[in-house]
C-alpha cells in the first residue's frame, strides 16, 4: 500500500495546450479520493500522469514516498504497481474471463499455480465466483466492468486509479457497484483515485474530493466541507448549483450590483468587505408562494423538477436565474417571493477583479 503525492505538477501537450498548471495533491495511504471537475479540466490527464502514460512537464509524482516521475526521469507504468480501470471496459473479447484476469500475472511471469489461485481469489472478490471460463461476450456491462476491476486488482496494486469506471453503467447497477467498490477498497485498504464527472457519486464514495478547474486544483476537502464551506464561487456553483452574483459587501450588508437583492450583514458569511461575488446555495433559499411583497420581491418559477428530498426549482428574479430547493412542488409560471436566508461572500482577489 502507498500514498500518492503530486508536487507542482504541470503538463503541456506537444501541441502547446497546457492541461495541468501546478497541481499539488497528497493522497494518504488507504485514502479514497475522488477527482471531479468540468469536462476538459484535466482529470484524465492527471490520472494518466500518475499512471505513467504521460510525463509531467514540471513537478514530481511520488508513490509510497518513492519518486516515479519528474521531468526527464520516470518509472514506466508497469513498474509503478498500480491498477487502472477505464469507463470503456477494455477487456479482451477473444479471451475468457479467467484469461483476462490472469493476463497481467502472466506478463509478470508468475508461477502457473499461483496465477490460478489468484484469479479464483479476485473473481470471488468482485462477485464473479465461477466465471473464469465464461466468454466476456456473454456478460452484462456491469459484469464486464467487474472483470476489468478484477484484472486491475490481480497483481495486488498499491494504488487503484479509476477513470469514469462506473459512468457507462445504468442505474441501479451503478449504485450497487458503487457500494461494492467502496466496501471492497476499504476491506483491501487500497489507496484510490476515482475520477468522475458525477458529483453525487464523488460525495457518496470519497473520503476527500479534489475539485479541478482549468488544470488546477481549487479545493481538496471532505464532502461535508465542500458542500458547506466551498472555497471559491466556482466550487459552490459546480458542486452545489449555487447562484452567483456580483456586488458589494459593507458593514450594513450586501448590495447586488445589478439586481434588487439586498441582504443584511448577519446572513452573509464571509470575511471582509468591498466588491466580490455572492454565492447562494439552493438550500438557503425559501420560496414564499403567493406571498405579498414589494415589486422587487416578485419572481416567477421557470423550472421545477420534483425530487426525493426536495424539488429543484429555478426562478427568474428580475433577470437572475436563482436556484432553490423547495419542499413543495411549485408549478412553472407560479409567482413566488424568494427569501435568501444565508449566502456566502467571496471578496475579489486583488488583480483578478471583474
Ligand atoms: P477531463 O478528463 O477533465 O475531461 P482531459 O484531461 O481529458 O480532461 O483534458 C484536459 C485538456 O487537455 C482538455 O482541454 C483537452 O482538450 C486537452 N487534451 C487532452 N488530451 C490532449 C492531447 N493528447 N493533446 C492536446 N490536448 C489534449
Ligand atoms: Mg476524462
mmCIF file of C-alpha atoms and ligand atoms in Angstrom:
data_model
loop_
_atom_site.group_PDB
_atom_site.id
_atom_site.type_symbol
_atom_site.label_atom_id
_atom_site.label_comp_id
_atom_site.label_asym_id
_atom_site.label_seq_id
_atom_site.Cartn_x
_atom_site.Cartn_y
_atom_site.Cartn_z
ATOM 1 C CA UNK A 1 0.000 0.000 0.000
ATOM 2 C CA UNK A 2 1.064 3.531 -0.577
ATOM 3 C CA UNK A 3 0.053 7.130 -0.751
ATOM 4 C CA UNK A 4 0.383 9.335 -3.820
ATOM 5 C CA UNK A 5 1.953 12.783 -3.823
ATOM 6 C CA UNK A 6 1.882 15.282 -6.654
ATOM 7 C CA UNK A 7 4.019 18.378 -6.216
ATOM 8 C CA UNK A 8 3.660 21.304 -8.612
ATOM 9 C CA UNK A 9 2.773 19.005 -11.479
ATOM 10 C CA UNK A 10 2.353 20.822 -14.772
ATOM 11 C CA UNK A 11 1.690 19.241 -18.122
ATOM 12 C CA UNK A 12 1.716 20.810 -21.556
ATOM 13 C CA UNK A 13 0.767 18.601 -24.502
ATOM 14 C CA UNK A 14 3.022 18.570 -27.586
ATOM 15 C CA UNK A 15 0.542 20.847 -29.422
ATOM 16 C CA UNK A 16 1.159 23.523 -26.794
ATOM 17 C CA UNK A 17 -2.071 23.007 -24.862
ATOM 18 C CA UNK A 18 -1.469 23.254 -21.109
ATOM 19 C CA UNK A 19 -3.717 20.737 -19.344
ATOM 20 C CA UNK A 20 -2.257 20.907 -15.813
ATOM 21 C CA UNK A 21 -0.890 24.035 -14.151
ATOM 22 C CA UNK A 22 0.948 23.275 -10.925
ATOM 23 C CA UNK A 23 -1.127 20.587 -9.226
ATOM 24 C CA UNK A 24 -0.384 19.800 -5.574
ATOM 25 C CA UNK A 25 -2.217 16.795 -4.190
ATOM 26 C CA UNK A 26 -1.490 14.439 -1.343
ATOM 27 C CA UNK A 27 -3.484 11.203 -1.189
ATOM 28 C CA UNK A 28 -2.853 9.306 2.035
ATOM 29 C CA UNK A 29 -2.206 5.596 2.220
ATOM 30 C CA UNK A 30 -5.602 3.851 2.135
ATOM 31 C CA UNK A 31 -7.490 7.023 1.310
ATOM 32 C CA UNK A 32 -10.289 7.197 -1.296
ATOM 33 C CA UNK A 33 -10.037 10.491 -3.161
ATOM 34 C CA UNK A 34 -12.494 11.485 -5.861
ATOM 35 C CA UNK A 35 -11.324 13.861 -8.561
ATOM 36 C CA UNK A 36 -14.115 15.971 -10.038
ATOM 37 C CA UNK A 37 -14.280 18.894 -12.422
ATOM 38 C CA UNK A 38 -15.921 20.018 -15.647
ATOM 39 C CA UNK A 39 -15.177 18.262 -18.895
ATOM 40 C CA UNK A 40 -11.731 19.283 -20.112
ATOM 41 C CA UNK A 41 -10.496 20.379 -16.658
ATOM 42 C CA UNK A 42 -7.645 17.851 -16.761
ATOM 43 C CA UNK A 43 -8.952 14.870 -14.755
ATOM 44 C CA UNK A 44 -7.865 12.200 -17.223
ATOM 45 C CA UNK A 45 -4.551 13.963 -17.816
ATOM 46 C CA UNK A 46 -3.870 13.980 -14.078
ATOM 47 C CA UNK A 47 -4.726 10.296 -13.710
ATOM 48 C CA UNK A 48 -2.610 9.274 -16.708
ATOM 49 C CA UNK A 49 0.288 11.267 -15.275
ATOM 50 C CA UNK A 50 0.056 9.279 -12.037
ATOM 51 C CA UNK A 51 -0.241 6.055 -14.064
ATOM 52 C CA UNK A 52 2.857 6.894 -16.100
ATOM 53 C CA UNK A 53 1.278 7.108 -19.557
ATOM 54 C CA UNK A 54 2.046 10.821 -19.597
ATOM 55 C CA UNK A 55 5.190 12.528 -18.324
ATOM 56 C CA UNK A 56 4.824 15.829 -16.448
ATOM 57 C CA UNK A 57 6.429 18.913 -17.984
ATOM 58 C CA UNK A 58 7.311 20.029 -14.479
ATOM 59 C CA UNK A 59 6.887 18.909 -10.904
ATOM 60 C CA UNK A 60 7.099 15.448 -9.417
ATOM 61 C CA UNK A 61 4.899 12.442 -8.720
ATOM 62 C CA UNK A 62 5.748 10.078 -5.853
ATOM 63 C CA UNK A 63 4.098 6.802 -4.915
ATOM 64 C CA UNK A 64 4.735 5.356 -1.481
ATOM 65 C CA UNK A 65 7.308 8.092 -0.949
ATOM 66 C CA UNK A 66 9.291 6.970 -3.981
ATOM 67 C CA UNK A 67 9.553 9.473 -6.878
ATOM 68 C CA UNK A 68 8.171 7.895 -10.052
ATOM 69 C CA UNK A 69 8.029 10.931 -12.310
ATOM 70 C CA UNK A 70 9.871 14.171 -12.713
ATOM 71 C CA UNK A 71 10.840 15.910 -15.947
ATOM 72 C CA UNK A 72 13.459 13.802 -17.648
ATOM 73 C CA UNK A 73 13.069 10.798 -15.369
ATOM 74 C CA UNK A 74 10.281 8.355 -14.922
ATOM 75 C CA UNK A 75 9.359 4.864 -13.809
ATOM 76 C CA UNK A 76 7.346 3.235 -16.652
ATOM 77 C CA UNK A 77 3.684 2.346 -15.947
ATOM 78 C CA UNK A 78 4.388 -1.361 -15.405
ATOM 79 C CA UNK A 79 6.974 -0.512 -12.753
ATOM 80 C CA UNK A 80 4.556 1.582 -10.675
ATOM 81 C CA UNK A 81 2.369 -1.261 -9.358
ATOM 82 C CA UNK A 82 -0.910 0.491 -9.991
ATOM 83 C CA UNK A 83 -4.262 -0.857 -11.093
ATOM 84 C CA UNK A 84 -6.359 1.082 -13.562
ATOM 85 C CA UNK A 85 -9.960 0.828 -14.769
ATOM 86 C CA UNK A 86 -11.486 2.977 -17.506
ATOM 87 C CA UNK A 87 -15.043 3.777 -18.497
ATOM 88 C CA UNK A 88 -14.987 1.545 -21.536
ATOM 89 C CA UNK A 89 -14.376 -1.934 -20.228
ATOM 90 C CA UNK A 90 -11.153 -2.687 -22.068
ATOM 91 C CA UNK A 91 -11.334 -6.425 -21.572
ATOM 92 C CA UNK A 92 -10.278 -8.639 -24.447
ATOM 93 C CA UNK A 93 -13.219 -10.291 -26.188
ATOM 94 C CA UNK A 94 -11.155 -13.189 -27.571
ATOM 95 C CA UNK A 95 -10.010 -14.310 -24.090
ATOM 96 C CA UNK A 96 -12.052 -15.977 -21.366
ATOM 97 C CA UNK A 97 -12.798 -14.041 -18.206
ATOM 98 C CA UNK A 98 -10.097 -16.016 -16.381
ATOM 99 C CA UNK A 99 -7.506 -15.355 -19.098
ATOM 100 C CA UNK A 100 -8.296 -11.643 -18.978
ATOM 101 C CA UNK A 101 -7.742 -11.539 -15.238
ATOM 102 C CA UNK A 102 -4.615 -13.711 -15.487
ATOM 103 C CA UNK A 103 -3.070 -11.542 -18.197
ATOM 104 C CA UNK A 104 -1.117 -9.092 -16.006
ATOM 105 C CA UNK A 105 0.136 -12.004 -13.877
ATOM 106 C CA UNK A 106 1.312 -13.927 -16.935
ATOM 107 C CA UNK A 107 3.128 -10.838 -18.160
ATOM 108 C CA UNK A 108 4.831 -10.635 -14.776
ATOM 109 C CA UNK A 109 5.852 -14.308 -15.256
ATOM 110 C CA UNK A 110 4.289 -15.501 -12.027
ATOM 111 C CA UNK A 111 4.140 -19.284 -11.460
ATOM 112 C CA UNK A 112 1.166 -21.023 -13.076
ATOM 113 C CA UNK A 113 -0.283 -22.386 -9.818
ATOM 114 C CA UNK A 114 -0.112 -19.005 -8.168
ATOM 115 C CA UNK A 115 -1.878 -17.405 -11.147
ATOM 116 C CA UNK A 116 -4.732 -19.913 -10.968
ATOM 117 C CA UNK A 117 -5.199 -19.297 -7.267
ATOM 118 C CA UNK A 118 -5.102 -15.537 -7.591
ATOM 119 C CA UNK A 119 -7.612 -15.493 -10.471
ATOM 120 C CA UNK A 120 -10.081 -17.505 -8.393
ATOM 121 C CA UNK A 121 -9.497 -15.210 -5.443
ATOM 122 C CA UNK A 122 -10.033 -11.869 -7.209
ATOM 123 C CA UNK A 123 -13.034 -13.120 -9.195
ATOM 124 C CA UNK A 124 -14.652 -14.034 -5.877
ATOM 125 C CA UNK A 125 -13.719 -10.610 -4.541
ATOM 126 C CA UNK A 126 -15.663 -8.824 -7.304
ATOM 127 C CA UNK A 127 -18.626 -11.176 -7.088
ATOM 128 C CA UNK A 128 -17.805 -13.294 -10.146
ATOM 129 C CA UNK A 129 -17.140 -16.574 -8.438
ATOM 130 C CA UNK A 130 -17.089 -19.388 -11.020
ATOM 131 C CA UNK A 131 -16.990 -17.090 -14.086
ATOM 132 C CA UNK A 132 -13.391 -17.907 -15.112
ATOM 133 C CA UNK A 133 -14.339 -19.933 -18.183
ATOM 134 C CA UNK A 134 -17.014 -17.577 -19.438
ATOM 135 C CA UNK A 135 -16.725 -15.705 -22.718
ATOM 136 C CA UNK A 136 -16.874 -11.931 -21.994
ATOM 137 C CA UNK A 137 -19.463 -11.541 -24.788
ATOM 138 C CA UNK A 138 -21.973 -13.417 -22.619
ATOM 139 C CA UNK A 139 -21.636 -10.938 -19.741
ATOM 140 C CA UNK A 140 -23.618 -7.796 -18.938
ATOM 141 C CA UNK A 141 -21.931 -4.380 -18.933
ATOM 142 C CA UNK A 142 -21.723 -4.448 -15.159
ATOM 143 C CA UNK A 143 -20.139 -7.883 -15.128
ATOM 144 C CA UNK A 144 -17.571 -6.829 -17.730
ATOM 145 C CA UNK A 145 -16.696 -3.842 -15.558
ATOM 146 C CA UNK A 146 -16.199 -6.256 -12.646
ATOM 147 C CA UNK A 147 -13.822 -8.280 -14.836
ATOM 148 C CA UNK A 148 -11.854 -5.106 -15.564
ATOM 149 C CA UNK A 149 -11.720 -4.415 -11.827
ATOM 150 C CA UNK A 150 -10.597 -7.983 -11.076
ATOM 151 C CA UNK A 151 -7.862 -7.689 -13.686
ATOM 152 C CA UNK A 152 -6.682 -4.413 -12.142
ATOM 153 C CA UNK A 153 -6.647 -5.982 -8.667
ATOM 154 C CA UNK A 154 -4.976 -9.279 -9.655
ATOM 155 C CA UNK A 155 -1.354 -8.102 -9.400
ATOM 156 C CA UNK A 156 -2.042 -6.617 -5.916
ATOM 157 C CA UNK A 157 -1.615 -2.950 -6.902
ATOM 158 C CA UNK A 158 -0.527 -0.337 -4.402
ATOM 159 C CA UNK A 159 -2.995 2.189 -5.777
ATOM 160 C CA UNK A 160 -6.202 1.865 -7.795
ATOM 161 C CA UNK A 161 -6.882 4.501 -10.452
ATOM 162 C CA UNK A 162 -10.426 4.712 -11.799
ATOM 163 C CA UNK A 163 -11.354 6.926 -14.753
ATOM 164 C CA UNK A 164 -15.156 7.168 -15.023
ATOM 165 C CA UNK A 165 -15.134 3.433 -14.288
ATOM 166 C CA UNK A 166 -18.835 3.346 -13.380
ATOM 167 C CA UNK A 167 -20.088 6.097 -15.660
ATOM 168 C CA UNK A 168 -21.206 3.885 -18.550
ATOM 169 C CA UNK A 169 -23.384 1.706 -16.325
ATOM 170 C CA UNK A 170 -27.126 2.105 -15.919
ATOM 171 C CA UNK A 171 -28.867 2.619 -12.607
ATOM 172 C CA UNK A 172 -29.472 0.728 -10.380
ATOM 173 C CA UNK A 173 -26.464 -1.381 -11.317
ATOM 174 C CA UNK A 174 -24.200 1.646 -10.969
ATOM 175 C CA UNK A 175 -25.421 2.259 -7.432
ATOM 176 C CA UNK A 176 -24.811 -1.337 -6.497
ATOM 177 C CA UNK A 177 -21.294 -1.348 -7.943
ATOM 178 C CA UNK A 178 -20.570 1.942 -6.151
ATOM 179 C CA UNK A 179 -21.398 0.368 -2.818
ATOM 180 C CA UNK A 180 -19.367 -2.733 -3.598
ATOM 181 C CA UNK A 181 -16.402 -0.728 -4.848
ATOM 182 C CA UNK A 182 -16.350 1.276 -1.635
ATOM 183 C CA UNK A 183 -16.502 -1.710 0.689
ATOM 184 C CA UNK A 184 -14.038 -3.693 -1.408
ATOM 185 C CA UNK A 185 -11.389 -0.978 -1.469
ATOM 186 C CA UNK A 186 -11.890 -0.330 2.245
ATOM 187 C CA UNK A 187 -11.512 -4.021 3.003
ATOM 188 C CA UNK A 188 -8.277 -4.156 0.985
ATOM 189 C CA UNK A 189 -7.026 -0.886 2.474
ATOM 190 C CA UNK A 190 -6.411 0.341 -1.066
ATOM 191 C CA UNK A 191 -5.454 3.881 -1.961
ATOM 192 C CA UNK A 192 -7.909 5.021 -4.646
ATOM 193 C CA UNK A 193 -8.066 7.975 -7.019
ATOM 194 C CA UNK A 194 -11.502 7.935 -8.598
ATOM 195 C CA UNK A 195 -12.180 10.324 -11.476
ATOM 196 C CA UNK A 196 -15.830 11.055 -12.050
ATOM 197 C CA UNK A 197 -17.969 13.822 -13.521
ATOM 198 C CA UNK A 198 -20.816 12.614 -11.273
ATOM 199 C CA UNK A 199 -20.923 14.883 -8.236
ATOM 200 C CA UNK A 200 -23.248 12.663 -6.234
ATOM 201 C CA UNK A 201 -21.003 9.677 -6.823
ATOM 202 C CA UNK A 202 -17.990 11.620 -5.575
ATOM 203 C CA UNK A 203 -19.864 12.830 -2.492
ATOM 204 C CA UNK A 204 -21.116 9.336 -1.730
ATOM 205 C CA UNK A 205 -17.823 7.475 -2.070
ATOM 206 C CA UNK A 206 -14.901 9.693 -1.239
ATOM 207 C CA UNK A 207 -13.033 10.390 1.978
ATOM 208 C CA UNK A 208 -11.975 13.612 0.296
ATOM 209 C CA UNK A 209 -12.773 15.247 -3.026
ATOM 210 C CA UNK A 210 -10.362 17.248 -5.152
ATOM 211 C CA UNK A 211 -12.061 19.802 -7.413
ATOM 212 C CA UNK A 212 -10.210 20.586 -10.621
ATOM 213 C CA UNK A 213 -10.826 23.677 -12.738
ATOM 214 C CA UNK A 214 -8.841 24.525 -15.859
ATOM 215 C CA UNK A 215 -5.899 22.317 -14.898
ATOM 216 C CA UNK A 216 -5.596 23.464 -11.289
ATOM 217 C CA UNK A 217 -6.984 22.073 -8.040
ATOM 218 C CA UNK A 218 -9.201 24.689 -6.423
ATOM 219 C CA UNK A 219 -10.176 22.788 -3.266
ATOM 220 C CA UNK A 220 -9.430 19.437 -1.639
ATOM 221 C CA UNK A 221 -11.703 18.679 1.265
ATOM 222 C CA UNK A 222 -14.195 16.307 2.842
ATOM 223 C CA UNK A 223 -17.609 16.127 1.149
ATOM 224 C CA UNK A 224 -19.194 17.940 4.115
ATOM 225 C CA UNK A 225 -16.811 20.865 3.973
ATOM 226 C CA UNK A 226 -17.048 21.151 0.192
ATOM 227 C CA UNK A 227 -20.822 21.439 0.432
ATOM 228 C CA UNK A 228 -20.965 23.815 3.388
ATOM 229 C CA UNK A 229 -17.735 25.768 3.037
ATOM 230 C CA UNK A 230 -16.890 25.924 -0.659
ATOM 231 C CA UNK A 231 -13.565 27.741 -1.030
ATOM 232 C CA UNK A 232 -14.476 29.644 -4.186
ATOM 233 C CA UNK A 233 -17.615 30.672 -6.095
ATOM 234 C CA UNK A 234 -16.665 28.104 -8.739
ATOM 235 C CA UNK A 235 -16.768 25.248 -6.210
ATOM 236 C CA UNK A 236 -20.112 26.472 -4.844
ATOM 237 C CA UNK A 237 -21.507 26.619 -8.366
ATOM 238 C CA UNK A 238 -20.030 23.355 -9.594
ATOM 239 C CA UNK A 239 -20.795 21.137 -6.603
ATOM 240 C CA UNK A 240 -23.925 22.744 -5.195
ATOM 241 C CA UNK A 241 -25.521 24.651 -8.108
ATOM 242 C CA UNK A 242 -25.092 27.904 -6.214
ATOM 243 C CA UNK A 243 -26.370 31.072 -7.865
ATOM 244 C CA UNK A 244 -23.531 33.573 -8.229
ATOM 245 C CA UNK A 245 -23.928 37.314 -8.408
ATOM 246 C CA UNK A 246 -21.528 40.235 -8.126
ATOM 247 C CA UNK A 247 -21.983 43.010 -5.628
ATOM 248 C CA UNK A 248 -20.636 44.977 -2.724
ATOM 249 C CA UNK A 249 -20.398 43.979 0.925
ATOM 250 C CA UNK A 250 -20.458 46.759 3.518
ATOM 251 C CA UNK A 251 -20.869 46.832 7.282
ATOM 252 C CA UNK A 252 -24.617 47.025 6.837
ATOM 253 C CA UNK A 253 -24.921 44.197 4.344
ATOM 254 C CA UNK A 254 -24.720 43.057 0.743
ATOM 255 C CA UNK A 255 -25.922 45.089 -2.223
ATOM 256 C CA UNK A 256 -26.044 43.368 -5.601
ATOM 257 C CA UNK A 257 -24.555 45.310 -8.497
ATOM 258 C CA UNK A 258 -27.371 44.989 -11.000
ATOM 259 C CA UNK A 259 -30.165 43.407 -9.073
ATOM 260 C CA UNK A 260 -32.606 44.472 -6.344
ATOM 261 C CA UNK A 261 -31.191 41.864 -3.935
ATOM 262 C CA UNK A 262 -30.125 43.334 -0.589
ATOM 263 C CA UNK A 263 -29.054 41.187 2.356
ATOM 264 C CA UNK A 264 -28.431 42.089 5.979
ATOM 265 C CA UNK A 265 -24.829 41.606 7.116
ATOM 266 C CA UNK A 266 -25.751 38.827 9.550
ATOM 267 C CA UNK A 267 -26.991 36.473 6.816
ATOM 268 C CA UNK A 268 -23.823 36.896 4.773
ATOM 269 C CA UNK A 269 -20.987 34.503 5.622
ATOM 270 C CA UNK A 270 -17.552 35.665 4.627
ATOM 271 C CA UNK A 271 -14.654 37.840 5.552
ATOM 272 C CA UNK A 272 -14.002 41.422 4.684
ATOM 273 C CA UNK A 273 -15.925 43.976 2.697
ATOM 274 C CA UNK A 274 -15.714 45.541 -0.711
ATOM 275 C CA UNK A 275 -16.670 44.151 -4.082
ATOM 276 C CA UNK A 276 -16.887 40.463 -4.708
ATOM 277 C CA UNK A 277 -19.137 37.547 -5.565
ATOM 278 C CA UNK A 278 -22.105 36.278 -3.594
ATOM 279 C CA UNK A 279 -22.892 32.550 -3.775
ATOM 280 C CA UNK A 280 -26.393 31.485 -2.797
ATOM 281 C CA UNK A 281 -26.809 27.755 -2.130
ATOM 282 C CA UNK A 282 -30.190 26.353 -3.263
ATOM 283 C CA UNK A 283 -30.861 25.013 0.231
ATOM 284 C CA UNK A 284 -30.578 28.529 1.640
ATOM 285 C CA UNK A 285 -33.422 29.920 -0.468
ATOM 286 C CA UNK A 286 -37.039 29.802 0.682
ATOM 287 C CA UNK A 287 -39.768 30.422 -1.889
ATOM 288 C CA UNK A 288 -42.903 32.003 -0.445
ATOM 289 C CA UNK A 289 -45.811 31.153 -2.677
ATOM 290 C CA UNK A 290 -48.469 33.716 -3.294
ATOM 291 C CA UNK A 291 -46.966 35.842 -0.560
ATOM 292 C CA UNK A 292 -47.468 39.584 -0.712
ATOM 293 C CA UNK A 293 -44.403 41.706 -1.114
ATOM 294 C CA UNK A 294 -42.984 44.654 -2.971
ATOM 295 C CA UNK A 295 -42.339 44.581 -6.705
ATOM 296 C CA UNK A 296 -38.652 43.794 -6.082
ATOM 297 C CA UNK A 297 -39.652 40.594 -4.263
ATOM 298 C CA UNK A 298 -41.507 39.074 -7.236
ATOM 299 C CA UNK A 299 -40.099 36.114 -9.092
ATOM 300 C CA UNK A 300 -41.512 33.561 -11.488
ATOM 301 C CA UNK A 301 -40.883 29.810 -11.490
ATOM 302 C CA UNK A 302 -39.254 28.847 -14.800
ATOM 303 C CA UNK A 303 -38.318 25.257 -13.987
ATOM 304 C CA UNK A 304 -39.417 22.831 -11.298
ATOM 305 C CA UNK A 305 -38.116 19.297 -11.032
ATOM 306 C CA UNK A 306 -39.571 17.081 -8.387
ATOM 307 C CA UNK A 307 -37.006 15.092 -6.359
ATOM 308 C CA UNK A 308 -36.735 12.616 -3.489
ATOM 309 C CA UNK A 309 -35.780 15.118 -0.834
ATOM 310 C CA UNK A 310 -36.816 18.420 -2.432
ATOM 311 C CA UNK A 311 -37.900 19.974 -5.692
ATOM 312 C CA UNK A 312 -35.110 21.533 -7.702
ATOM 313 C CA UNK A 313 -36.566 24.891 -8.694
ATOM 314 C CA UNK A 314 -35.260 27.748 -10.825
ATOM 315 C CA UNK A 315 -36.943 31.128 -10.628
ATOM 316 C CA UNK A 316 -36.458 34.176 -12.785
ATOM 317 C CA UNK A 317 -35.943 37.035 -10.360
ATOM 318 C CA UNK A 318 -35.511 40.283 -12.250
ATOM 319 C CA UNK A 319 -33.401 38.547 -14.849
ATOM 320 C CA UNK A 320 -31.415 36.487 -12.352
ATOM 321 C CA UNK A 321 -31.810 32.717 -12.563
ATOM 322 C CA UNK A 322 -31.972 31.776 -8.902
ATOM 323 C CA UNK A 323 -31.865 28.116 -7.942
ATOM 324 C CA UNK A 324 -33.782 26.900 -4.910
ATOM 325 C CA UNK A 325 -34.709 23.732 -3.111
ATOM 326 C CA UNK A 326 -38.363 23.600 -2.253
ATOM 327 C CA UNK A 327 -40.300 21.235 -0.002
ATOM 328 C CA UNK A 328 -43.326 21.810 -2.126
ATOM 329 C CA UNK A 329 -43.826 21.305 -5.813
ATOM 330 C CA UNK A 330 -44.144 24.771 -7.342
ATOM 331 C CA UNK A 331 -45.569 24.878 -10.848
ATOM 332 C CA UNK A 332 -43.907 26.626 -13.742
ATOM 333 C CA UNK A 333 -45.303 30.126 -14.129
ATOM 334 C CA UNK A 334 -46.167 30.497 -10.435
ATOM 335 C CA UNK A 335 -45.373 33.816 -8.765
ATOM 336 C CA UNK A 336 -43.170 33.491 -5.698
ATOM 337 C CA UNK A 337 -41.149 35.653 -3.362
ATOM 338 C CA UNK A 338 -37.619 34.333 -2.816
ATOM 339 C CA UNK A 339 -36.050 34.786 0.576
ATOM 340 C CA UNK A 340 -32.297 34.272 0.881
ATOM 341 C CA UNK A 341 -31.659 33.012 4.406
ATOM 342 C CA UNK A 342 -27.880 32.750 4.141
ATOM 343 C CA UNK A 343 -25.275 33.461 1.485
ATOM 344 C CA UNK A 344 -21.526 33.150 1.070
ATOM 345 C CA UNK A 345 -19.439 36.141 0.052
ATOM 346 C CA UNK A 346 -16.070 35.964 -1.698
ATOM 347 C CA UNK A 347 -14.161 39.242 -1.915
ATOM 348 C CA UNK A 348 -12.472 39.886 -5.240
ATOM 349 C CA UNK A 349 -8.833 38.971 -5.058
ATOM 350 C CA UNK A 350 -6.651 41.948 -5.916
ATOM 351 C CA UNK A 351 -5.633 41.721 -9.541
ATOM 352 C CA UNK A 352 -8.367 39.262 -10.543
ATOM 353 C CA UNK A 353 -11.378 41.511 -10.047
ATOM 354 C CA UNK A 354 -14.001 41.709 -12.747
HETATM 355 P P1 LIG B 1 -11.078 15.731 -18.494
HETATM 356 O O1 LIG B 1 -10.697 14.302 -18.283
HETATM 357 O O2 LIG B 1 -11.216 16.515 -17.222
HETATM 358 O O3 LIG B 1 -12.303 15.890 -19.340
HETATM 359 P P2 LIG B 1 -8.632 15.879 -20.063
HETATM 360 O O4 LIG B 1 -7.544 15.585 -19.095
HETATM 361 O O5 LIG B 1 -9.042 14.790 -20.976
HETATM 362 O O6 LIG B 1 -9.897 16.474 -19.282
HETATM 363 O O7 LIG B 1 -8.205 17.109 -20.957
HETATM 364 C C1 LIG B 1 -7.724 18.317 -20.403
HETATM 365 C C2 LIG B 1 -7.432 19.294 -21.523
HETATM 366 O O8 LIG B 1 -6.334 18.817 -22.307
HETATM 367 C C3 LIG B 1 -8.592 19.478 -22.500
HETATM 368 O O9 LIG B 1 -8.635 20.833 -22.880
HETATM 369 C C4 LIG B 1 -8.232 18.597 -23.657
HETATM 370 O O10 LIG B 1 -8.781 19.078 -24.849
HETATM 371 C C5 LIG B 1 -6.721 18.668 -23.660
HETATM 372 N N1 LIG B 1 -6.105 17.443 -24.181
HETATM 373 C C6 LIG B 1 -6.352 16.181 -23.784
HETATM 374 N N2 LIG B 1 -5.578 15.293 -24.447
HETATM 375 C C7 LIG B 1 -4.826 16.036 -25.285
HETATM 376 C C8 LIG B 1 -3.808 15.711 -26.261
HETATM 377 N N3 LIG B 1 -3.413 14.445 -26.490
HETATM 378 N N4 LIG B 1 -3.242 16.742 -26.942
HETATM 379 C C9 LIG B 1 -3.626 18.019 -26.710
HETATM 380 N N5 LIG B 1 -4.560 18.389 -25.827
HETATM 381 C C10 LIG B 1 -5.158 17.409 -25.113
HETATM 382 MG MG1 LIG B 2 -11.652 12.470 -18.804
#
